[in-house]
Amino acid sequence: DGGITQSPKYLFRKEGQNVTLSCEQNLNHDAMYWYRQDPGQGLRLIYYSQIVNDFQKGDIAEGYSVSREKKESFPLTVTSAQKNPTAFYLCASSDSGSNQPQHFGDGTRLSIL
Amino acid sequence: AQKITQTQPGMFVQEKEAVTLDCTYDTSDQSYGLFWYKQPSSGEMIFLIYQGSYDEQNATEGRYSLNFQKARKSANLVISASQLGDSAMYFCAMRPPGSARQLTFGSGTQLTVLP
């Protein structure tokens, strides 16, 4: 089945450590997105990419980095510069039409040890 | 900049009854898209329904319909014949025009369906 796969489901980070969240899609979508969700809140955009080898900062990009070397993959690195990384991270992709919804993965819960 | 406001942090509805979840938005764009998503306790985001700003008819999708009032900038979600499985967080989101097409989300409404 086509969809978006995020891994791992749960991730723990030690102080000063960088961690990478994986996001893979087999929907052949051009655009991919990373969102952060804090408890009881909506989603906030971290980074997005419309095409391979190109990406733009969202509203809360500080302390995060991404790459888009392949159309199917859009990994997110949470760096040690992100002082409050504990959150639920959701990856999404969408087709290029304006009425096309974003399809989401199941998310990764990141916690600080 | 776009802004989405969901003023109901929590809602309760009796099973088999209809419920309306409110969403208002603020934008200076003439062309935009409005989306509703459902987030169960497991965390995944499930797309429910879409309304384009130039669509003359309200969108419907099974038990979901969208009460779109463009002049009032509101896009309320109506769920008919509520089921216990409808208990979840519901988010309204807006997509602006342009090639980026990222979504701006509201803060959500937690819906609980009572047996």
PDB file of C-alpha atoms in Angstrom:
ATOM      1  CA  ASP A   1       0.000   0.000   0.000  1.00  0.00           C
ATOM      2  CA  GLY A   2       1.136   3.560  -0.663  1.00  0.00           C
ATOM      3  CA  GLY A   3       1.831   5.736   2.294  1.00  0.00           C
ATOM      4  CA  ILE A   4       4.273   7.533   4.532  1.00  0.00           C
ATOM      5  CA  THR A   5       6.519   5.679   6.941  1.00  0.00           C
ATOM      6  CA  GLN A   6       8.085   7.403   9.907  1.00  0.00           C
ATOM      7  CA  SER A   7      10.642   5.765  12.163  1.00  0.00           C
ATOM      8  CA  PRO A   8      11.267   5.247  14.929  1.00  0.00           C
ATOM      9  CA  LYS A   9       7.917   5.513  16.688  1.00  0.00           C
ATOM     10  CA  TYR A  10       9.634   6.539  19.945  1.00  0.00           C
ATOM     11  CA  LEU A  11      13.036   8.196  20.322  1.00  0.00           C
ATOM     12  CA  PHE A  12      15.033   9.335  23.291  1.00  0.00           C
ATOM     13  CA  ARG A  13      17.740  11.968  23.149  1.00  0.00           C
ATOM     14  CA  LYS A  14      20.534  12.645  25.587  1.00  0.00           C
ATOM     15  CA  GLU A  15      21.757  16.148  26.307  1.00  0.00           C
ATOM     16  CA  GLY A  16      24.065  17.444  23.570  1.00  0.00           C
ATOM     17  CA  GLN A  17      23.122  14.715  21.138  1.00  0.00           C
ATOM     18  CA  ASN A  18      21.824  15.035  17.585  1.00  0.00           C
ATOM     19  CA  VAL A  19      19.096  12.624  16.523  1.00  0.00           C
ATOM     20  CA  THR A  20      17.599  11.933  13.100  1.00  0.00           C
ATOM     21  CA  LEU A  21      13.974  11.111  12.392  1.00  0.00           C
ATOM     22  CA  SER A  22      13.254   9.168   9.240  1.00  0.00           C
ATOM     23  CA  CYS A  23      10.421   9.874   6.785  1.00  0.00           C
ATOM     24  CA  GLU A  24       9.879   7.840   3.615  1.00  0.00           C
ATOM     25  CA  GLN A  25       6.977   8.061   1.155  1.00  0.00           C
ATOM     26  CA  ASN A  26       6.016   5.919  -1.816  1.00  0.00           C
ATOM     27  CA  LEU A  27       3.189   8.143  -3.032  1.00  0.00           C
ATOM     28  CA  ASN A  28       5.378   9.837  -5.673  1.00  0.00           C
ATOM     29  CA  HIS A  29       4.605  13.213  -4.121  1.00  0.00           C
ATOM     30  CA  ASP A  30       6.854  16.155  -4.911  1.00  0.00           C
ATOM     31  CA  ALA A  31       6.319  18.086  -1.663  1.00  0.00           C
ATOM     32  CA  MET A  32       7.215  16.917   1.834  1.00  0.00           C
ATOM     33  CA  TYR A  33       6.827  18.603   5.206  1.00  0.00           C
ATOM     34  CA  TRP A  34       7.865  18.301   8.846  1.00  0.00           C
ATOM     35  CA  TYR A  35       5.597  19.486  11.646  1.00  0.00           C
ATOM     36  CA  ARG A  36       6.007  19.646  15.386  1.00  0.00           C
ATOM     37  CA  GLN A  37       3.083  19.126  17.760  1.00  0.00           C
ATOM     38  CA  ASP A  38       3.216  19.985  21.453  1.00  0.00           C
ATOM     39  CA  PRO A  39       0.623  18.559  23.880  1.00  0.00           C
ATOM     40  CA  GLY A  40      -2.844  20.005  23.382  1.00  0.00           C
ATOM     41  CA  GLN A  41      -1.742  22.176  20.487  1.00  0.00           C
ATOM     42  CA  GLY A  42      -1.918  22.297  16.735  1.00  0.00           C
ATOM     43  CA  LEU A  43       0.871  21.547  14.297  1.00  0.00           C
ATOM     44  CA  ARG A  44       3.655  23.981  13.539  1.00  0.00           C
ATOM     45  CA  LEU A  45       5.752  23.802  10.384  1.00  0.00           C
ATOM     46  CA  ILE A  46       9.469  23.136  10.803  1.00  0.00           C
ATOM     47  CA  TYR A  47      10.716  22.646   7.222  1.00  0.00           C
ATOM     48  CA  TYR A  48       9.258  21.848   3.850  1.00  0.00           C
ATOM     49  CA  SER A  49      10.576  20.735   0.495  1.00  0.00           C
ATOM     50  CA  GLN A  50       8.906  21.121  -2.878  1.00  0.00           C
ATOM     51  CA  ILE A  51      11.546  19.329  -4.917  1.00  0.00           C
ATOM     52  CA  VAL A  52      14.668  17.219  -4.533  1.00  0.00           C
ATOM     53  CA  ASN A  53      17.729  19.106  -3.269  1.00  0.00           C
ATOM     54  CA  ASP A  54      15.650  22.104  -2.240  1.00  0.00           C
ATOM     55  CA  PHE A  55      13.967  22.959   1.067  1.00  0.00           C
ATOM     56  CA  GLN A  56      12.740  26.013   2.983  1.00  0.00           C
ATOM     57  CA  LYS A  57      12.455  26.939   6.628  1.00  0.00           C
ATOM     58  CA  GLY A  58       9.062  26.941   8.231  1.00  0.00           C
ATOM     59  CA  ASP A  59       7.924  28.851  11.306  1.00  0.00           C
ATOM     60  CA  ILE A  60      10.118  27.057  13.858  1.00  0.00           C
ATOM     61  CA  ALA A  61      13.242  25.872  11.993  1.00  0.00           C
ATOM     62  CA  GLU A  62      15.819  26.879  14.621  1.00  0.00           C
ATOM     63  CA  GLY A  63      17.603  23.840  16.034  1.00  0.00           C
ATOM     64  CA  TYR A  64      16.530  21.550  13.190  1.00  0.00           C
ATOM     65  CA  SER A  65      18.040  20.541   9.859  1.00  0.00           C
ATOM     66  CA  VAL A  66      16.780  18.522   6.878  1.00  0.00           C
ATOM     67  CA  SER A  67      17.964  17.063   3.609  1.00  0.00           C
ATOM     68  CA  ARG A  68      16.158  16.004   0.442  1.00  0.00           C
ATOM     69  CA  GLU A  69      18.547  13.889  -1.603  1.00  0.00           C
ATOM     70  CA  LYS A  70      15.822  11.588  -2.908  1.00  0.00           C
ATOM     71  CA  LYS A  71      12.194  12.257  -3.783  1.00  0.00           C
ATOM     72  CA  GLU A  72      11.042   9.532  -1.394  1.00  0.00           C
ATOM     73  CA  SER A  73      12.992  10.614   1.664  1.00  0.00           C
ATOM     74  CA  PHE A  74      12.998  13.713   3.889  1.00  0.00           C
ATOM     75  CA  PRO A  75      14.889  13.056   7.152  1.00  0.00           C
ATOM     76  CA  LEU A  76      14.785  15.554  10.004  1.00  0.00           C
ATOM     77  CA  THR A  77      17.736  16.049  12.364  1.00  0.00           C
ATOM     78  CA  VAL A  78      17.037  17.500  15.785  1.00  0.00           C
ATOM     79  CA  THR A  79      20.303  19.122  16.796  1.00  0.00           C
ATOM     80  CA  SER A  80      21.670  19.888  20.252  1.00  0.00           C
ATOM     81  CA  ALA A  81      20.813  23.530  19.559  1.00  0.00           C
ATOM     82  CA  GLN A  82      17.131  22.666  19.955  1.00  0.00           C
ATOM     83  CA  LYS A  83      16.765  23.183  23.700  1.00  0.00           C
ATOM     84  CA  ASN A  84      13.219  21.912  24.018  1.00  0.00           C
ATOM     85  CA  PRO A  85      12.923  18.992  21.594  1.00  0.00           C
ATOM     86  CA  THR A  86      10.338  16.948  23.494  1.00  0.00           C
ATOM     87  CA  ALA A  87       7.344  16.794  21.158  1.00  0.00           C
ATOM     88  CA  PHE A  88       5.452  14.712  18.621  1.00  0.00           C
ATOM     89  CA  TYR A  89       6.896  15.027  15.108  1.00  0.00           C
ATOM     90  CA  LEU A  90       4.773  14.460  12.027  1.00  0.00           C
ATOM     91  CA  CYS A  91       5.960  14.115   8.453  1.00  0.00           C
ATOM     92  CA  ALA A  92       3.617  14.764   5.527  1.00  0.00           C
ATOM     93  CA  SER A  93       3.642  14.763   1.759  1.00  0.00           C
ATOM     94  CA  SER A  94       1.335  16.117  -0.894  1.00  0.00           C
ATOM     95  CA  ASP A  95       0.748  16.227  -4.602  1.00  0.00           C
ATOM     96  CA  SER A  96       1.127  19.495  -6.447  1.00  0.00           C
ATOM     97  CA  GLY A  97      -2.556  20.368  -6.950  1.00  0.00           C
ATOM     98  CA  SER A  98      -3.925  23.166  -4.764  1.00  0.00           C
ATOM     99  CA  ASN A  99      -6.831  21.033  -3.578  1.00  0.00           C
ATOM    100  CA  GLN A 100      -4.672  18.047  -2.692  1.00  0.00           C
ATOM    101  CA  PRO A 101      -4.542  17.181   1.005  1.00  0.00           C
ATOM    102  CA  GLN A 102      -1.364  16.460   2.850  1.00  0.00           C
ATOM    103  CA  HIS A 103      -0.953  12.820   3.841  1.00  0.00           C
ATOM    104  CA  PHE A 104       0.674  12.168   7.172  1.00  0.00           C
ATOM    105  CA  GLY A 105       2.817   9.473   8.690  1.00  0.00           C
ATOM    106  CA  ASP A 106       2.107   7.994  12.116  1.00  0.00           C
ATOM    107  CA  GLY A 107       4.564  10.295  13.859  1.00  0.00           C
ATOM    108  CA  THR A 108       7.627  10.024  16.109  1.00  0.00           C
ATOM    109  CA  ARG A 109       7.546  10.879  19.819  1.00  0.00           C
ATOM    110  CA  LEU A 110      10.851  12.397  20.927  1.00  0.00           C
ATOM    111  CA  SER A 111      11.755  12.687  24.582  1.00  0.00           C
ATOM    112  CA  ILE A 112      14.763  13.948  26.509  1.00  0.00           C
ATOM    113  CA  LEU A 113      16.616  11.525  28.784  1.00  0.00           C
TER     114      LEU A 113
ATOM    115  CA  ALA B   1      -0.284  35.801   7.229  1.00  0.00           C
ATOM    116  CA  GLN B   2      -3.024  33.252   7.737  1.00  0.00           C
ATOM    117  CA  LYS B   3      -4.613  32.440  11.062  1.00  0.00           C
ATOM    118  CA  ILE B   4      -7.019  29.677  12.034  1.00  0.00           C
ATOM    119  CA  THR B   5      -9.130  29.915  15.187  1.00  0.00           C
ATOM    120  CA  GLN B   6     -10.944  27.004  16.812  1.00  0.00           C
ATOM    121  CA  THR B   7     -12.738  28.351  19.863  1.00  0.00           C
ATOM    122  CA  GLN B   8     -14.011  25.049  21.286  1.00  0.00           C
ATOM    123  CA  PRO B   9     -11.223  23.231  23.166  1.00  0.00           C
ATOM    124  CA  GLY B  10     -13.618  20.373  23.964  1.00  0.00           C
ATOM    125  CA  MET B  11     -17.028  19.204  22.802  1.00  0.00           C
ATOM    126  CA  PHE B  12     -19.345  16.403  23.880  1.00  0.00           C
ATOM    127  CA  VAL B  13     -22.026  14.780  21.757  1.00  0.00           C
ATOM    128  CA  GLN B  14     -24.399  11.910  22.303  1.00  0.00           C
ATOM    129  CA  GLU B  15     -23.969   8.910  20.029  1.00  0.00           C
ATOM    130  CA  LYS B  16     -26.113   9.137  16.854  1.00  0.00           C
ATOM    131  CA  GLU B  17     -26.549  12.901  17.178  1.00  0.00           C
ATOM    132  CA  ALA B  18     -25.009  15.572  14.934  1.00  0.00           C
ATOM    133  CA  VAL B  19     -22.296  17.943  16.104  1.00  0.00           C
ATOM    134  CA  THR B  20     -20.759  21.113  14.663  1.00  0.00           C
ATOM    135  CA  LEU B  21     -17.114  22.009  15.221  1.00  0.00           C
ATOM    136  CA  ASP B  22     -16.328  25.668  14.666  1.00  0.00           C
ATOM    137  CA  CYS B  23     -13.497  27.107  12.595  1.00  0.00           C
ATOM    138  CA  THR B  24     -12.882  30.710  11.642  1.00  0.00           C
ATOM    139  CA  TYR B  25      -9.978  31.951   9.591  1.00  0.00           C
ATOM    140  CA  ASP B  26      -8.249  35.152   8.706  1.00  0.00           C
ATOM    141  CA  THR B  27      -6.559  35.774   5.398  1.00  0.00           C
ATOM    142  CA  SER B  28      -6.161  38.529   2.853  1.00  0.00           C
ATOM    143  CA  ASP B  29      -5.880  36.034   0.001  1.00  0.00           C
ATOM    144  CA  GLN B  30      -8.800  35.522  -2.371  1.00  0.00           C
ATOM    145  CA  SER B  31      -7.827  31.979  -3.237  1.00  0.00           C
ATOM    146  CA  TYR B  32      -7.223  29.411  -0.525  1.00  0.00           C
ATOM    147  CA  GLY B  33      -8.122  25.914   0.568  1.00  0.00           C
ATOM    148  CA  LEU B  34      -9.608  24.735   3.854  1.00  0.00           C
ATOM    149  CA  PHE B  35      -9.070  21.263   5.265  1.00  0.00           C
ATOM    150  CA  TRP B  36     -10.289  19.283   8.241  1.00  0.00           C
ATOM    151  CA  TYR B  37      -8.228  16.524   9.830  1.00  0.00           C
ATOM    152  CA  LYS B  38      -9.007  14.000  12.551  1.00  0.00           C
ATOM    153  CA  GLN B  39      -6.330  12.932  15.037  1.00  0.00           C
ATOM    154  CA  PRO B  40      -7.198   9.880  17.178  1.00  0.00           C
ATOM    155  CA  SER B  41      -5.312   9.238  20.399  1.00  0.00           C
ATOM    156  CA  SER B  42      -2.844   7.092  18.436  1.00  0.00           C
ATOM    157  CA  GLY B  43      -1.546  10.279  16.798  1.00  0.00           C
ATOM    158  CA  GLU B  44      -1.933   9.884  13.064  1.00  0.00           C
ATOM    159  CA  MET B  45      -3.599  12.701  11.113  1.00  0.00           C
ATOM    160  CA  ILE B  46      -6.502  11.581   8.949  1.00  0.00           C
ATOM    161  CA  PHE B  47      -7.758  13.835   6.156  1.00  0.00           C
ATOM    162  CA  LEU B  48     -11.545  14.293   6.272  1.00  0.00           C
ATOM    163  CA  ILE B  49     -12.747  16.987   3.892  1.00  0.00           C
ATOM    164  CA  TYR B  50     -11.642  19.868   1.678  1.00  0.00           C
ATOM    165  CA  GLN B  51     -13.293  23.154   0.653  1.00  0.00           C
ATOM    166  CA  GLY B  52     -11.874  25.523  -1.946  1.00  0.00           C
ATOM    167  CA  SER B  53     -12.528  29.227  -1.530  1.00  0.00           C
ATOM    168  CA  TYR B  54     -14.160  29.421  -4.964  1.00  0.00           C
ATOM    169  CA  ASP B  55     -16.314  26.329  -4.521  1.00  0.00           C
ATOM    170  CA  GLU B  56     -19.942  27.407  -4.642  1.00  0.00           C
ATOM    171  CA  GLN B  57     -21.301  24.338  -2.907  1.00  0.00           C
ATOM    172  CA  ASN B  58     -20.468  23.135   0.572  1.00  0.00           C
ATOM    173  CA  ALA B  59     -18.248  20.079   0.552  1.00  0.00           C
ATOM    174  CA  THR B  60     -19.611  16.761   1.745  1.00  0.00           C
ATOM    175  CA  GLU B  61     -17.878  13.448   2.371  1.00  0.00           C
ATOM    176  CA  GLY B  62     -20.014  10.699   3.842  1.00  0.00           C
ATOM    177  CA  ARG B  63     -21.065  11.760   7.356  1.00  0.00           C
ATOM    178  CA  TYR B  64     -18.865  14.867   7.150  1.00  0.00           C
ATOM    179  CA  SER B  65     -19.998  18.155   5.660  1.00  0.00           C
ATOM    180  CA  LEU B  66     -18.520  21.594   5.709  1.00  0.00           C
ATOM    181  CA  ASN B  67     -20.656  24.660   6.425  1.00  0.00           C
ATOM    182  CA  PHE B  68     -18.660  27.237   4.458  1.00  0.00           C
ATOM    183  CA  GLN B  69     -19.594  30.894   4.902  1.00  0.00           C
ATOM    184  CA  LYS B  70     -17.015  32.881   2.990  1.00  0.00           C
ATOM    185  CA  ALA B  71     -18.228  36.340   3.986  1.00  0.00           C
ATOM    186  CA  ARG B  72     -18.010  35.390   7.647  1.00  0.00           C
ATOM    187  CA  LYS B  73     -14.724  33.530   7.086  1.00  0.00           C
ATOM    188  CA  SER B  74     -15.984  30.406   8.747  1.00  0.00           C
ATOM    189  CA  ALA B  75     -15.668  26.750   7.755  1.00  0.00           C
ATOM    190  CA  ASN B  76     -17.455  24.668  10.357  1.00  0.00           C
ATOM    191  CA  LEU B  77     -17.332  20.875  10.243  1.00  0.00           C
ATOM    192  CA  VAL B  78     -20.611  19.031  10.728  1.00  0.00           C
ATOM    193  CA  ILE B  79     -20.513  15.374  11.717  1.00  0.00           C
ATOM    194  CA  SER B  80     -23.851  13.626  11.374  1.00  0.00           C
ATOM    195  CA  ALA B  81     -24.910  10.492  13.239  1.00  0.00           C
ATOM    196  CA  SER B  82     -21.916  10.533  15.603  1.00  0.00           C
ATOM    197  CA  GLN B  83     -20.227   7.239  16.384  1.00  0.00           C
ATOM    198  CA  LEU B  84     -18.024   6.274  19.338  1.00  0.00           C
ATOM    199  CA  GLY B  85     -15.096   6.043  16.911  1.00  0.00           C
ATOM    200  CA  ASP B  86     -15.480   9.733  16.122  1.00  0.00           C
ATOM    201  CA  SER B  87     -13.949  10.589  19.500  1.00  0.00           C
ATOM    202  CA  ALA B  88     -10.715  12.345  18.571  1.00  0.00           C
ATOM    203  CA  MET B  89      -9.010  15.697  18.148  1.00  0.00           C
ATOM    204  CA  TYR B  90     -10.198  17.646  15.091  1.00  0.00           C
ATOM    205  CA  PHE B  91      -8.073  20.249  13.357  1.00  0.00           C
ATOM    206  CA  CYS B  92      -9.056  22.893  10.849  1.00  0.00           C
ATOM    207  CA  ALA B  93      -6.277  23.968   8.484  1.00  0.00           C
ATOM    208  CA  MET B  94      -5.763  26.463   5.672  1.00  0.00           C
ATOM    209  CA  ARG B  95      -3.550  26.346   2.636  1.00  0.00           C
ATOM    210  CA  PRO B  96      -2.646  29.663   1.006  1.00  0.00           C
ATOM    211  CA  PRO B  97      -2.190  30.099  -2.742  1.00  0.00           C
ATOM    212  CA  GLY B  98       1.224  29.620  -4.263  1.00  0.00           C
ATOM    213  CA  SER B  99       3.609  26.799  -4.835  1.00  0.00           C
ATOM    214  CA  ALA B 100       4.624  26.197  -1.218  1.00  0.00           C
ATOM    215  CA  ARG B 101       1.219  25.014  -0.073  1.00  0.00           C
ATOM    216  CA  GLN B 102       2.095  24.335   3.528  1.00  0.00           C
ATOM    217  CA  LEU B 103      -0.819  24.171   5.962  1.00  0.00           C
ATOM    218  CA  THR B 104      -1.591  26.504   8.840  1.00  0.00           C
ATOM    219  CA  PHE B 105      -3.411  24.638  11.625  1.00  0.00           C
ATOM    220  CA  GLY B 106      -5.801  25.710  14.332  1.00  0.00           C
ATOM    221  CA  SER B 107      -5.353  24.573  17.935  1.00  0.00           C
ATOM    222  CA  GLY B 108      -7.938  21.809  17.580  1.00  0.00           C
ATOM    223  CA  THR B 109     -11.167  20.649  19.229  1.00  0.00           C
ATOM    224  CA  GLN B 110     -11.307  17.482  21.323  1.00  0.00           C
ATOM    225  CA  LEU B 111     -14.571  15.700  20.528  1.00  0.00           C
ATOM    226  CA  THR B 112     -15.940  13.060  22.878  1.00  0.00           C
ATOM    227  CA  VAL B 113     -18.874  10.913  21.780  1.00  0.00           C
ATOM    228  CA  LEU B 114     -20.935   9.620  24.687  1.00  0.00           C
ATOM    229  CA  PRO B 115     -22.704   6.243  24.541  1.00  0.00           C
TER     230      PRO B 115
END
